[in-house]
Coordinates of C-alpha atoms in Angstrom, one line a residue:
M935 CA 78.7 79.1 102.8
S936 CA 80.6 79.4 99.5
D937 CA 82.3 82.6 98.4
L938 CA 79.8 83.0 95.6
S939 CA 76.8 82.8 97.9
R940 CA 78.3 85.4 100.1
L941 CA 78.8 87.8 97.2
L942 CA 75.4 87.1 95.6
P943 CA 73.1 85.7 98.3
D944 CA 69.6 84.5 97.6
E945 CA 67.5 87.6 97.8
P946 CA 64.7 89.4 96.0
L947 CA 65.4 90.8 92.5
P948 CA 65.4 94.5 93.5
Q949 CA 67.9 93.9 96.3
R950 CA 70.0 91.8 94.0
I951 CA 70.1 94.6 91.4
S952 CA 71.1 97.1 94.1
R953 CA 74.0 94.7 95.1
I954 CA 75.1 94.4 91.4
L955 CA 75.1 98.2 91.0
A956 CA 77.2 98.5 94.2
W957 CA 79.7 96.1 92.6
A958 CA 79.7 98.3 89.5
A959 CA 80.4 101.3 91.7
G960 CA 83.4 99.5 93.2
A961 CA 84.7 98.7 89.7
I962 CA 84.3 102.3 88.6
V963 CA 86.4 103.4 91.6
L964 CA 89.1 100.9 90.8
V965 CA 89.3 101.6 87.1
G966 CA 88.2 105.2 86.9
C967 CA 90.2 106.4 89.9
S968 CA 93.0 104.1 91.1
F969 CA 94.1 102.7 87.7
L970 CA 94.0 105.9 85.8
I971 CA 95.6 107.9 88.6
T972 CA 98.4 105.3 88.7
I973 CA 99.0 105.7 84.9
D974 CA 99.0 109.5 85.3
V975 CA 101.6 109.3 88.1
I976 CA 103.9 107.0 86.1
T977 CA 103.7 109.0 82.9
R978 CA 104.3 112.3 84.7
F979 CA 107.4 110.7 86.3
L980 CA 108.7 109.3 82.9
F981 CA 107.5 112.0 80.4
K982 CA 106.9 115.0 82.6
R983 CA 103.3 115.1 81.6
G984 CA 100.1 113.1 82.2
M985 CA 98.7 110.9 79.5
V986 CA 95.2 110.8 80.8
E987 CA 93.1 113.4 82.6
S988 CA 92.8 111.3 85.7
F989 CA 91.7 114.2 87.9
E990 CA 88.7 114.9 85.8
I991 CA 87.8 111.3 85.1
S992 CA 88.2 110.3 88.8
G993 CA 85.8 113.1 89.7
Y994 CA 83.2 111.7 87.3
A995 CA 83.9 108.2 88.7
L996 CA 83.4 109.3 92.2
A997 CA 80.0 110.9 91.5
A998 CA 78.9 107.9 89.5
C999 CA 79.9 105.3 92.2
I1000 CA 78.1 107.3 94.9
G1001 CA 74.9 107.3 92.8
L1002 CA 75.2 103.6 92.0
G1003 CA 75.9 102.6 95.6
L1004 CA 73.2 104.5 97.4
A1005 CA 70.4 101.9 96.7
F1006 CA 72.5 99.2 98.4
T1007 CA 72.8 101.3 101.5
V1008 CA 69.0 101.2 101.7
T1009 CA 68.7 97.4 101.2
S1010 CA 71.5 96.6 103.6
K1011 CA 70.5 99.3 106.1
A1012 CA 74.1 100.7 105.9
N1013 CA 72.9 104.3 106.0
I1014 CA 73.7 106.3 109.2
R1015 CA 70.9 106.5 111.7
V1016 CA 71.0 108.2 115.1
D1017 CA 69.0 105.8 117.3
I1018 CA 70.4 106.3 120.7
L1019 CA 67.0 106.6 122.4
L1020 CA 65.2 104.2 120.1
G1021 CA 66.0 101.2 122.2
A1022 CA 64.3 102.7 125.2
L1023 CA 61.0 103.3 123.4
P1024 CA 58.2 100.8 123.5
G1025 CA 57.6 98.5 120.5
K1026 CA 54.9 100.5 118.8
A1027 CA 56.8 103.8 119.2
R1028 CA 59.9 102.2 117.6
I1029 CA 57.8 101.0 114.7
V1030 CA 56.4 104.6 114.2
C1031 CA 60.0 106.0 114.3
D1032 CA 61.3 103.4 111.9
I1033 CA 58.5 104.2 109.4
I1034 CA 59.0 108.0 109.7
A1035 CA 62.8 107.6 109.2
S1036 CA 62.2 105.3 106.2
L1037 CA 59.6 107.7 104.6
A1038 CA 61.9 110.7 105.2
L1039 CA 64.7 108.9 103.4
A1040 CA 62.4 108.1 100.5
L1041 CA 61.4 111.8 100.3
V1042 CA 65.0 112.8 100.1
A1043 CA 65.8 110.1 97.5
V1044 CA 62.9 111.1 95.3
A1045 CA 64.0 114.8 95.4
L1046 CA 67.6 113.9 94.5
A1047 CA 66.4 111.7 91.6
W1048 CA 64.1 114.5 90.4
F1049 CA 66.9 117.2 90.3
A1050 CA 69.4 114.7 88.9
W1051 CA 67.0 114.0 86.0
G1052 CA 66.5 117.7 85.5
T1053 CA 70.3 118.3 85.3
L1054 CA 70.7 115.4 82.8
A1055 CA 67.9 116.7 80.6
Q1056 CA 69.4 120.2 80.6
S1057 CA 72.9 118.8 79.7
W1058 CA 71.3 116.8 76.9
A1059 CA 69.4 119.8 75.5
L1060 CA 72.4 122.1 75.6
N1061 CA 74.9 119.4 74.4
A1062 CA 77.0 120.4 77.4
K1063 CA 80.6 119.4 77.4
S1064 CA 83.4 119.8 80.0
V1065 CA 85.7 122.8 79.7
S1066 CA 88.8 120.6 79.8
Q1067 CA 90.8 119.2 76.9
L1068 CA 88.7 116.0 77.0
Q1069 CA 85.6 117.9 76.1
T1070 CA 83.6 115.1 77.8
P1071 CA 79.9 115.1 77.0
M1072 CA 78.3 115.7 80.4
V1073 CA 75.4 113.4 79.7
L1074 CA 77.8 110.4 80.0
P1075 CA 78.9 110.8 83.7
Q1076 CA 75.6 112.4 84.6
G1077 CA 73.7 109.6 83.0
I1078 CA 75.4 107.0 85.1
W1079 CA 74.9 109.2 88.2
C1080 CA 71.3 109.7 87.3
V1081 CA 70.6 106.0 86.9
G1082 CA 72.0 105.3 90.3
L1083 CA 69.9 108.1 91.9
V1084 CA 66.7 107.0 90.2
W1085 CA 67.2 103.4 91.3
F1086 CA 68.0 104.7 94.8
A1087 CA 64.7 106.5 94.8
C1088 CA 62.9 103.4 93.6
M1089 CA 64.3 101.3 96.4
A1090 CA 63.8 104.0 99.0
V1091 CA 60.1 104.1 98.1
L1092 CA 59.7 100.3 97.7
I1093 CA 61.3 99.2 101.0
P1094 CA 58.9 101.1 103.3
I1095 CA 56.0 99.9 101.3
Q1096 CA 57.2 96.3 101.7
A1097 CA 57.8 96.9 105.4
I1098 CA 54.4 98.3 106.0
A1099 CA 52.8 95.3 104.1
R1100 CA 54.7 92.9 106.3
L1101 CA 53.6 94.8 109.4
I1102 CA 49.9 94.6 108.3
A1103 CA 50.5 90.8 107.8
H1104 CA 51.7 90.7 111.5
D1105 CA 55.3 89.8 110.3
R1106 CA 57.2 91.9 112.8
A1107 CA 60.5 90.1 112.0
G1108 CA 60.1 90.8 108.3
F1109 CA 59.4 94.5 109.1
D1110 CA 62.5 94.8 111.3
A1111 CA 64.6 93.0 108.6
L1112 CA 63.6 95.7 106.1
I1113 CA 63.7 99.0 108.0
G1114 CA 64.2 98.2 111.7
S1115 CA 67.2 99.6 113.4
L1116 CA 70.1 97.2 113.5
R1117 CA 71.0 95.8 116.9
V1118 CA 74.6 95.5 118.1
T1119 CA 74.7 91.8 117.2
E1120 CA 73.3 92.5 113.7
E1121 CA 75.9 95.2 113.1
I1122 CA 78.7 92.8 114.2
E1123 CA 77.3 90.1 111.8
Q1124 CA 77.0 92.6 109.0
S1125 CA 80.6 93.7 109.4
G1126 CA 81.8 90.1 108.9
V1127 CA 83.4 90.0 112.4
E1128 CA 82.6 86.9 114.5
N1129 CA 80.3 87.7 117.4
P1130 CA 82.3 87.1 120.6
A1131 CA 79.1 86.1 122.5
A1132 CA 78.1 83.6 119.8
G1133 CA 81.6 82.1 119.8
A1134 CA 81.6 81.7 123.6
E1135 CA 78.2 79.9 123.4
S1136 CA 79.5 77.5 120.7
R1137 CA 82.5 76.6 122.8
S1138 CA 80.5 76.0 125.9

């Protein structure tokens, strides 16, 4: 598998958009946080004052990257789930629990997107700016943050719909791939670490 196919695998368009937004979130962290903070540290050492408001900008960058990266946690099933007892339940009970968990996440995502949109609309109406020397128009960081949360809500609603449709079509594997809890072997594969059991089988 090539490096490009690992970074951008063949997947449906919504999942690919979520992956690209996650990349954008990483770029925002590198540029908006690490790079600017480094400049500020160097200029404070040389000139006894910072040249950029790295503290304020990094705060905006952190909020923006969280919003942009949330949808990818849904498509990659990277969100934290407490499923200690799930493996002991029968198959139908596990399906019900997976659907309830997915719908609960969708409800939270829609609520976050709704309030984020309300915050953005209020900042736009009031022409709100930060109280720092930068006088940053708040619609700029809040707009990026809101885009991420709205897309997160879209994916959080879409994924359980797709999963239920696959379940109706008797595609249990497709259902598990979308919202089923990750097994230990799947978590190992997702982390990029070679599965010891698989390696032992290939050598035997």
